[in-house]
CSV table of C-alpha atoms in Angstrom, one decimal:
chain,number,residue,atom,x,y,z
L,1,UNK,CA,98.9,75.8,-11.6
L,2,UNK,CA,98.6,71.9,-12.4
L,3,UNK,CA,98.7,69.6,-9.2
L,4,UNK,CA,101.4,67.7,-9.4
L,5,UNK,CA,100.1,63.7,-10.2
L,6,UNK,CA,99.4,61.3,-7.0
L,7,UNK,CA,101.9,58.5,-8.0
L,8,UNK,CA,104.9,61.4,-8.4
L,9,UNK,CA,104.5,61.9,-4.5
L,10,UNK,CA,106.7,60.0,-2.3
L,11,UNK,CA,105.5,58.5,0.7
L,12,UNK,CA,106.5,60.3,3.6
L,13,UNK,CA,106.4,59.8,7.8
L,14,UNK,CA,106.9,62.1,10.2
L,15,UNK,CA,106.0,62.8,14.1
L,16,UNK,CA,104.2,65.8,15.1
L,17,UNK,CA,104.1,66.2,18.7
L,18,UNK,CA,102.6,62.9,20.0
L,19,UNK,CA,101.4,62.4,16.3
L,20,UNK,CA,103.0,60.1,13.4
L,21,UNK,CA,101.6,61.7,10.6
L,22,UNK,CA,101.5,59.3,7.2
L,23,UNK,CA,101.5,61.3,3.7
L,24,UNK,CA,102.0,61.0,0.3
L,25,UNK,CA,101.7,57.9,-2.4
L,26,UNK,CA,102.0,54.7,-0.2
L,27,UNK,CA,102.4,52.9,-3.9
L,28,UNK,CA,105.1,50.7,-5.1
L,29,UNK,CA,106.9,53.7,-6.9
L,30,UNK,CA,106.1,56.0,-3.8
L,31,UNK,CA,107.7,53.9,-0.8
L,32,UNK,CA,111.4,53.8,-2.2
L,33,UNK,CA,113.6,54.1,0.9
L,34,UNK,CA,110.4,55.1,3.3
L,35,UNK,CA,111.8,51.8,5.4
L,36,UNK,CA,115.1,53.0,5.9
L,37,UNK,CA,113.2,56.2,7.2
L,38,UNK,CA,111.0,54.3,9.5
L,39,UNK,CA,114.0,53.1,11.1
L,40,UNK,CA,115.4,56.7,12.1
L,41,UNK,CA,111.7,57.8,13.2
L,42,UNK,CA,111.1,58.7,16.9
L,43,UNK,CA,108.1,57.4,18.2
L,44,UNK,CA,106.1,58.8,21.1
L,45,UNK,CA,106.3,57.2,24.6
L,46,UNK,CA,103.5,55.4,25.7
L,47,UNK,CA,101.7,52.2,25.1
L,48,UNK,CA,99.3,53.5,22.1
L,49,UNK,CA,100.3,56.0,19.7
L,50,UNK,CA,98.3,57.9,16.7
L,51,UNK,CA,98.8,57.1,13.2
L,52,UNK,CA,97.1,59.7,10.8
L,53,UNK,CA,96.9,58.4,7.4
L,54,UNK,CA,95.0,61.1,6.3
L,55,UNK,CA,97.7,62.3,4.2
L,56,UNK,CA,98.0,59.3,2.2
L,57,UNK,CA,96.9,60.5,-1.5
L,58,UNK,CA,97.4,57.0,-2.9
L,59,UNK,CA,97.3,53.4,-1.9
L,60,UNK,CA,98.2,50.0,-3.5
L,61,UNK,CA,99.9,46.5,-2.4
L,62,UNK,CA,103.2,47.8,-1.6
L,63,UNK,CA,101.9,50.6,0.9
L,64,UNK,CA,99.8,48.2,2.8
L,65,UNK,CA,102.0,45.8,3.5
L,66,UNK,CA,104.8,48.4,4.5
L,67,UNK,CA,102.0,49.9,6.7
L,68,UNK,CA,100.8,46.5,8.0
L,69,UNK,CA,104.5,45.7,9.1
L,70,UNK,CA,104.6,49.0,11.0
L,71,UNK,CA,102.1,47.8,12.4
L,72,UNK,CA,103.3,44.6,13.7
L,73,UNK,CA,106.5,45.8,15.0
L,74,UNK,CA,105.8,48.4,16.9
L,75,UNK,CA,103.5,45.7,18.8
L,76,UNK,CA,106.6,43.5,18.8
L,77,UNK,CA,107.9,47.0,20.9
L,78,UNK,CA,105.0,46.9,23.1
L,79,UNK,CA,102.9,50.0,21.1
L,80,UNK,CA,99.5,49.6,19.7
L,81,UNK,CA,99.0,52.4,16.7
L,82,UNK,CA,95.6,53.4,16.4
L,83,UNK,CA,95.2,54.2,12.7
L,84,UNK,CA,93.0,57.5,11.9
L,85,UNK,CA,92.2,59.5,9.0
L,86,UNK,CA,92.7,56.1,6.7
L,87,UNK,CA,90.2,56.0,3.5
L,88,UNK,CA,87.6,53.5,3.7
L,89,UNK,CA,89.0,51.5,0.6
L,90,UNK,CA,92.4,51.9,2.1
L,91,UNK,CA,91.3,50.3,4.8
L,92,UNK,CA,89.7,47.4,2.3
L,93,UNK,CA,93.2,46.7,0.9
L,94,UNK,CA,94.8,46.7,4.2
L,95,UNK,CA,92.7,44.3,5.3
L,96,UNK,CA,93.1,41.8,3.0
L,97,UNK,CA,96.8,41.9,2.3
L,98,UNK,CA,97.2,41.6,6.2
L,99,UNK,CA,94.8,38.2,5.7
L,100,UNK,CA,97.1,36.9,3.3
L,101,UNK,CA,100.1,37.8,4.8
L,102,UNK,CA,102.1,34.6,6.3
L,103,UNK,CA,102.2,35.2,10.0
L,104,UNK,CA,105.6,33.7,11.2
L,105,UNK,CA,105.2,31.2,14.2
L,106,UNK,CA,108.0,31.7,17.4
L,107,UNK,CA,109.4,28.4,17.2
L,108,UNK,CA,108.8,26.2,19.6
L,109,UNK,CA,111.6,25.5,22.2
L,110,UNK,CA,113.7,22.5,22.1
L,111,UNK,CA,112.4,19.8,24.8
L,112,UNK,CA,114.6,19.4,27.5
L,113,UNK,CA,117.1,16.9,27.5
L,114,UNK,CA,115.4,14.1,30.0
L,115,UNK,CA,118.5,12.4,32.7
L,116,UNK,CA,119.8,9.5,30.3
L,117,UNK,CA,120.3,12.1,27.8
L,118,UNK,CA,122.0,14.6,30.2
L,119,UNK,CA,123.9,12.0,31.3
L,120,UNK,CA,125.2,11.0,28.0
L,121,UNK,CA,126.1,14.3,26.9
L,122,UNK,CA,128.0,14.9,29.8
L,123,UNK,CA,130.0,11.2,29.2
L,124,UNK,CA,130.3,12.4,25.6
L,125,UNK,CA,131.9,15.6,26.8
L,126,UNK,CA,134.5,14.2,29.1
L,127,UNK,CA,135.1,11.6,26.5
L,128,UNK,CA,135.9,14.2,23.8
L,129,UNK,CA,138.2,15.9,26.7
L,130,UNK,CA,139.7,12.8,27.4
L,131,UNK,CA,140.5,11.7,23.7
L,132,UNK,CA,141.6,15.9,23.3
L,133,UNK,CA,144.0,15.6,26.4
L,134,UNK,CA,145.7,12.2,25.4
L,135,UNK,CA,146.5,14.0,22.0
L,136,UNK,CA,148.0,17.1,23.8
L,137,UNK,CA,149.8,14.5,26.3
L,138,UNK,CA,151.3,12.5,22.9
L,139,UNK,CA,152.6,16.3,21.2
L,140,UNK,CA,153.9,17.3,24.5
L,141,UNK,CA,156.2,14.2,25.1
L,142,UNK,CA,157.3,14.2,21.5
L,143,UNK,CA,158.1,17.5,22.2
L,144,UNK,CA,159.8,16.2,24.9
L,145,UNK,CA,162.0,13.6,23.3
L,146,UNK,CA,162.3,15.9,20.3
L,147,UNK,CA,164.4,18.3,22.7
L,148,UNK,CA,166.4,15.5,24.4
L,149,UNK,CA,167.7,13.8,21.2
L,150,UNK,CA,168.3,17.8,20.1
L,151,UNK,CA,170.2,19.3,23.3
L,152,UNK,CA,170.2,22.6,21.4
L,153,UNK,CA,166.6,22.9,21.7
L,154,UNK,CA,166.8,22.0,25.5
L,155,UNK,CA,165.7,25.4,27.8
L,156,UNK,CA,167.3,24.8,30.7
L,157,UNK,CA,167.4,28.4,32.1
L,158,UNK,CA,163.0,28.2,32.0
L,159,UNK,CA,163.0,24.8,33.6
L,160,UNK,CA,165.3,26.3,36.5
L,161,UNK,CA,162.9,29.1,36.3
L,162,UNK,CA,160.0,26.6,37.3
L,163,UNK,CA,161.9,24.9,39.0
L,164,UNK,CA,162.0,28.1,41.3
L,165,UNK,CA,158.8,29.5,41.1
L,166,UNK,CA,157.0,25.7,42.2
L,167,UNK,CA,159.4,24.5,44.4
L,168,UNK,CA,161.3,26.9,46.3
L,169,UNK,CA,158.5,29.5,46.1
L,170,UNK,CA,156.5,27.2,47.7
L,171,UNK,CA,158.1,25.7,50.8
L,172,UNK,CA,156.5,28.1,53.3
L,173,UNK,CA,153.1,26.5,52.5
L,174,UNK,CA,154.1,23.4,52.7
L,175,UNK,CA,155.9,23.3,55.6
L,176,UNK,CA,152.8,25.3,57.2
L,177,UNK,CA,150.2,23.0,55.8
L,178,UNK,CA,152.4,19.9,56.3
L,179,UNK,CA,153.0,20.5,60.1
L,180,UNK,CA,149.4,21.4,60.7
L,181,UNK,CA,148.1,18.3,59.3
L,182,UNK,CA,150.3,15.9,61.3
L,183,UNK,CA,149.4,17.9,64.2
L,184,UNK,CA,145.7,17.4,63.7
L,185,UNK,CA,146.5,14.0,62.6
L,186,UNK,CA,147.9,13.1,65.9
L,187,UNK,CA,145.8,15.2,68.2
L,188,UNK,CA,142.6,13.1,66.5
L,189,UNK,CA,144.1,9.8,67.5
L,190,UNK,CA,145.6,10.6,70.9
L,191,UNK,CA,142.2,10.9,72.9
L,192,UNK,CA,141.8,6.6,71.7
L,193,UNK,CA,145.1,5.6,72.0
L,194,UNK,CA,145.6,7.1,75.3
L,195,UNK,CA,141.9,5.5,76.1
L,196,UNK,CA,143.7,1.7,75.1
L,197,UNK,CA,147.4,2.9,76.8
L,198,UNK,CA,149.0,2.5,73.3
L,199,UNK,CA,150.6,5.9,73.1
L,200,UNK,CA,153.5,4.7,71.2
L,201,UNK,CA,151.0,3.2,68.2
L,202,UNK,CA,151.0,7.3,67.4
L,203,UNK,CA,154.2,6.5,65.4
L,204,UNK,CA,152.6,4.2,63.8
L,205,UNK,CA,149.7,6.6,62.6
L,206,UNK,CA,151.1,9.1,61.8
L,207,UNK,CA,154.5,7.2,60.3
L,208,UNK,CA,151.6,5.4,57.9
L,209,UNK,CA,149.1,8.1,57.4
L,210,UNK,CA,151.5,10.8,56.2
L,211,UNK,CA,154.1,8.9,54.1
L,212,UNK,CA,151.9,6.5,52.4
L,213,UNK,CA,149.3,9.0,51.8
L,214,UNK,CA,148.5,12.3,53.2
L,215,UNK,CA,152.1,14.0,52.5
L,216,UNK,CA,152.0,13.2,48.3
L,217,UNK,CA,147.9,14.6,48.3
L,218,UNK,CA,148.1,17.6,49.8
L,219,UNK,CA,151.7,18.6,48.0
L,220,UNK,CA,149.8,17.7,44.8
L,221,UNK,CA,146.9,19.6,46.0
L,222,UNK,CA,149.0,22.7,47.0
L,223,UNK,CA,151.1,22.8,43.7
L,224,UNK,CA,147.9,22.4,41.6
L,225,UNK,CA,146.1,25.1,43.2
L,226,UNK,CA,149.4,27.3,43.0
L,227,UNK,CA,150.7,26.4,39.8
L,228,UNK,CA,148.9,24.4,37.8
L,229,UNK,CA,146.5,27.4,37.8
L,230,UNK,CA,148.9,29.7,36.6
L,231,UNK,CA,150.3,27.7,33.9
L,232,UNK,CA,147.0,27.9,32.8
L,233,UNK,CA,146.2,31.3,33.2
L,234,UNK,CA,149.8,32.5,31.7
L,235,UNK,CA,149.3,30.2,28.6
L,236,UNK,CA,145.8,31.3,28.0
L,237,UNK,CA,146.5,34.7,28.4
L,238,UNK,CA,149.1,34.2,25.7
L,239,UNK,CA,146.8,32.2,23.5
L,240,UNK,CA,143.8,35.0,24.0
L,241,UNK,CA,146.4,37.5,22.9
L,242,UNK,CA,147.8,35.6,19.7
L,243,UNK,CA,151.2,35.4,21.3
L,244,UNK,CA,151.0,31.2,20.7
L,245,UNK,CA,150.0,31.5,16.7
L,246,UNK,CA,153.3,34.4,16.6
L,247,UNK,CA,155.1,31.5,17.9
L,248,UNK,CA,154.3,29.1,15.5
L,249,UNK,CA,154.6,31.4,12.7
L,250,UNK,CA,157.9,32.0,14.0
L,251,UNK,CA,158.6,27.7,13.8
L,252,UNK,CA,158.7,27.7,17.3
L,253,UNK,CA,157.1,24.7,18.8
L,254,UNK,CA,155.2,26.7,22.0
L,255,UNK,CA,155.0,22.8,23.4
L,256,UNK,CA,158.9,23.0,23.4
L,257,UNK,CA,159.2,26.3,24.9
L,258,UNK,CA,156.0,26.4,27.4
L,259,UNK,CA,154.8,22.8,28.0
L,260,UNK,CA,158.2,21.0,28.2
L,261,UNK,CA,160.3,23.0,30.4
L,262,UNK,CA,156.9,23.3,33.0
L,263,UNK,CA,156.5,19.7,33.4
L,264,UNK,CA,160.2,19.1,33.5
L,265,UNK,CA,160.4,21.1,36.4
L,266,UNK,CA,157.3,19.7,37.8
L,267,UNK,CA,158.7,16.5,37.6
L,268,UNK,CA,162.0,16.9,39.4
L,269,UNK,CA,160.4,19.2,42.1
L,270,UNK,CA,157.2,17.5,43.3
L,271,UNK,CA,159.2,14.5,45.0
L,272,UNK,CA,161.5,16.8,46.9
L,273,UNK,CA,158.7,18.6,48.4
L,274,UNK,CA,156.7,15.3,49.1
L,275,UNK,CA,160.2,14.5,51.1
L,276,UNK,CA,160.2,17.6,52.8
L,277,UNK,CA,156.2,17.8,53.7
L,278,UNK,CA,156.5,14.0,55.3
L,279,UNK,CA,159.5,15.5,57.1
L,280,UNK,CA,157.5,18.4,58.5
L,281,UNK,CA,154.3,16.2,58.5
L,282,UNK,CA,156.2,13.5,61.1
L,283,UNK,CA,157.9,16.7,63.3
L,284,UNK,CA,154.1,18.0,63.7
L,285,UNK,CA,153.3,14.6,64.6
L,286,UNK,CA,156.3,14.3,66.9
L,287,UNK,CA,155.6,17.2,68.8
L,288,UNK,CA,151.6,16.3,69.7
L,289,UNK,CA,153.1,12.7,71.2
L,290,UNK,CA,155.3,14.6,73.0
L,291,UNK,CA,152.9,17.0,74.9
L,292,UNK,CA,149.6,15.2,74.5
L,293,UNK,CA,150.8,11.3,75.1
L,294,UNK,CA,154.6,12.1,76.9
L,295,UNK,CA,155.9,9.9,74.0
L,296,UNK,CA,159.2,11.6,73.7
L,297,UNK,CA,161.7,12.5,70.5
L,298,UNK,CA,163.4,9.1,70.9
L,299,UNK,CA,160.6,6.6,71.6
L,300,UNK,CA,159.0,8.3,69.1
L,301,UNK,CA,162.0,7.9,66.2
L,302,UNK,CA,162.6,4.0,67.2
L,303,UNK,CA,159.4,3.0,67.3
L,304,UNK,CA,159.0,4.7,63.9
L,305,UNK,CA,162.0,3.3,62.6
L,306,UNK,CA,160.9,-0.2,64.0
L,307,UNK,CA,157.2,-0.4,61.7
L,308,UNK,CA,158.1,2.5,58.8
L,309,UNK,CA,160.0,0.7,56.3
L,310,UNK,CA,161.2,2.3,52.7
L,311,UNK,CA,159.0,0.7,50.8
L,312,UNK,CA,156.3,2.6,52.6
L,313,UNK,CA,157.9,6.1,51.9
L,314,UNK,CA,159.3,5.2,48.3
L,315,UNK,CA,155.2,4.0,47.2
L,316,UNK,CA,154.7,7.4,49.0
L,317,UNK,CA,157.3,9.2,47.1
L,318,UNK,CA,156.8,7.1,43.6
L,319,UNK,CA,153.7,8.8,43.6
L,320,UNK,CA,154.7,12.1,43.2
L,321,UNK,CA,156.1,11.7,39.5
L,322,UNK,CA,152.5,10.9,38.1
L,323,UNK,CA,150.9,13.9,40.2
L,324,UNK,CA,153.5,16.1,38.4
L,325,UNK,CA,152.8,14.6,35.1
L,326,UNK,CA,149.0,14.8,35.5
L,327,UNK,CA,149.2,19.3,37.5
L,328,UNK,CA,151.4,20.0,34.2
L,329,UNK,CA,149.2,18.1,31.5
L,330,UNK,CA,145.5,19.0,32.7
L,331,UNK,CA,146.8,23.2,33.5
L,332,UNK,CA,149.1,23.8,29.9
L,333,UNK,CA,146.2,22.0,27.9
L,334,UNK,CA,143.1,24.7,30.0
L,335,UNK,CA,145.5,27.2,28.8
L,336,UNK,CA,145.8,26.3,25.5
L,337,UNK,CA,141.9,25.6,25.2
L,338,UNK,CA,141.4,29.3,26.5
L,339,UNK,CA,139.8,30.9,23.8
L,340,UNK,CA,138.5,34.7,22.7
L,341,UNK,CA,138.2,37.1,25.7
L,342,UNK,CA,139.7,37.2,29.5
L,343,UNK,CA,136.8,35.4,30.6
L,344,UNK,CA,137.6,32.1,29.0
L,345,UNK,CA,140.7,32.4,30.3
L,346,UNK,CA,139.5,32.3,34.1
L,347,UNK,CA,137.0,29.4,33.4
L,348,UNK,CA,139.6,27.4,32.0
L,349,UNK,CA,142.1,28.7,35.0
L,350,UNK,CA,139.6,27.1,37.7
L,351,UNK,CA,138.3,23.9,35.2
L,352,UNK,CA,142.7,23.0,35.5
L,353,UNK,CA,142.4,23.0,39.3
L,354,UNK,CA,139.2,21.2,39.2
L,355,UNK,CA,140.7,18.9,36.6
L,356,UNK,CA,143.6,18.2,38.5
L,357,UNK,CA,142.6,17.6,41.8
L,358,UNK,CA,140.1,15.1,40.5
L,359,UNK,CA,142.6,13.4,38.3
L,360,UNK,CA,145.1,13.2,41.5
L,361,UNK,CA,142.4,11.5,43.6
L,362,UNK,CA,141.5,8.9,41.1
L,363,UNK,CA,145.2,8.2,40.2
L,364,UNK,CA,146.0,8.2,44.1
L,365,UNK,CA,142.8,5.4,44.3
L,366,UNK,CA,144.7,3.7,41.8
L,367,UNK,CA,147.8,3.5,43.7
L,368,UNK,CA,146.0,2.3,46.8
L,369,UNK,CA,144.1,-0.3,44.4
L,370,UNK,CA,147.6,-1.7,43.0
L,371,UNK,CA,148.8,-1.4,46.9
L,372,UNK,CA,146.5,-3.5,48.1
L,373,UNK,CA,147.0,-6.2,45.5
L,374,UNK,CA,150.6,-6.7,45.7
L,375,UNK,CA,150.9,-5.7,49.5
L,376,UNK,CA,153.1,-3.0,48.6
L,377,UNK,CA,153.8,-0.4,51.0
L,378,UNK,CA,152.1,-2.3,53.9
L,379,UNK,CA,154.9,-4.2,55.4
């Protein structure tokens, strides 16, 4: 019976115990789908493993490079084959196409950015967030004046949901918060008023102190931490679930019926609770005079009504508008940049606190900038 002719053999790879076993033509005709079988193959553990090539009955170009790229990834993998049983003029032909094979070079990592180009990335970034926030700010207040020319497209029933949910929702915190911190506030400056005998100057700290400045912050501060995060997690779990692109396909404008009616409410609430946290912030106040310095409820109310005067609580309460403005802007346009999985969504849910309470200091440095220049609030 005739052998059958080296070149009709295909090339062939198998393990055999802690053995890869190589057989048949490794020629250009003989390796047809041998890689996809390489792929499947189980090697043995270890970090060498045998490769007998004594089975190989024929050898050209094609099988030396296939074998020369076994080679080199199962080093990649962390294996070293030790090739056995391989013809001495295999081995010829091996070597050479492995010399003339390219080697690819890992490439070289990027150089690190140095600190002037750190720091002008970083200024290009918040530039770019800037100029993307100003155009969200410009769609939301066309949106805006879009639904008041247009009282048909007015929601009013959300922005009394808001309404609820941030400002009524809320007034057990600030009242907590506010009284605490005009308690502190006193107790801190009755030790050095008491030192000088001007108790009644307590007043006139806290009277100052919480109007002008502490009152509007820490409302802001509480409402952004409160709601501004959840504007930005509710629209960015809506955006990470395509529930903002059903909107627009269904020509519903999701600035008109999420951004609007949240920054409406925001708008009328924030003031009333800055009223009501200087309110509680003066009682807290009130109270430390009264057991710490023996200032009592009505020395206490005249001399505040003596040295307060409304412009100092209307710069207080004028502020309150623009924190609203900024809490509604910087958590809607988070949630619309959320993006792909939940995990974007809670990055962008804390970078719209973040975002806010840095915008609400620099505005509130503004305010005392323009205060100081036109004496307002001072007198």
């Amino acid at each position: 019976m005739s052998q059958p002719h080296p070149e009709a053999v295909q090339a062939e790879v198998s393990r055999r115990g802690e053995r890869v076993v190589c057989q048949g033509a490794w020629t250009v005709h003989g390796v047809a789908g041998l890689h996809a079988r390489l792929e499947k193959l189980e090697w043995p553990q270890g970090e060498q493993a045998i490769l007998d090539c004594a089975g190989i009955q024929a050898f050209d170009t094609a099988g030396a490079w296939l074998l020369g790229d076994m080679l080199r990834l199962r080093v990649a993998a962390g294996q070293q084959l030790v090739l056995e049983g391989l013809r001495p003029e295999y081995r010829v032909l091996l070597d050479l196409v492995e010399s003339r094979t390219p080697r690819q070079q890992p490439a070289a990592p990027p150089p690190a950015p140095g600190i002037l180009a750190h720091i002008g990335l970083r200024t290009l970034y918040w530039l770019r967030q800037a100029r993307e926030m100003l155009a969200f700010l410009g769609a939301s207040m066309h949106s805006l004046l879009f639904a008041l020319r247009r009282p048909r497209h007015w929601r009013g029933k959300a922005v009394l949901h808001n309404m609820q949910h941030v400002g009524y929702d809320a007034l057990p915190i600030v009242a907590l918060l506010s009284l605490l911190i005009g308690m502190v506030i006193a107790y801190q400056a009755a030790t050095q008023l008491a030192r000088y005998g001007a108790n009644i100057f307590i007043a006139d700290l806290v009277g100052h102190s919480i109007l002008r400045e502490l009152g509007p912050m820490m409302v802001a501060i509480i409402v952004a931490g409160r709601s501004g995060s959840a504007y930005a997690a509710q629209i960015g779990t809506m955006k990470v679930s395509e529930e903002i692109d059903a909107l627009r396909t269904l020509g519903i404008s999701p600035y008109e019926m999420l951004v609007v009616p949240k920054m409406v409410a925001l708008v009328i609430v924030l003031p009333l609770l800055t009223v009501f946290a200087d309110v509680i912030g003066v009682l807290g106040g009130m109270l430390v005079a009264k057991f710490q310095l023996d200032v009592g409820a009505y020395a206490f109310l005249d001399r505040f009504d003596d040295t307060i005067q409304p412009a100092t609580f209307l710069f207080g309460v004028g502020k309150a508008p623009v924190f609203a403005v900024i809490i509604a802007m910087v958590g809607c346009y988070q949630g619309f940049s959320a993006s792909g999985s939940a995990d974007s969504v809670g990055r962008h849910t804390t970078l719209s606190v973040v975002q806010s309470i840095f915008l609400i200091i620099i505005a509130d440095a503004i305010f005392s900038v323009l205060a100081s220049a036109t004496s307002l609030g001072f007198h």
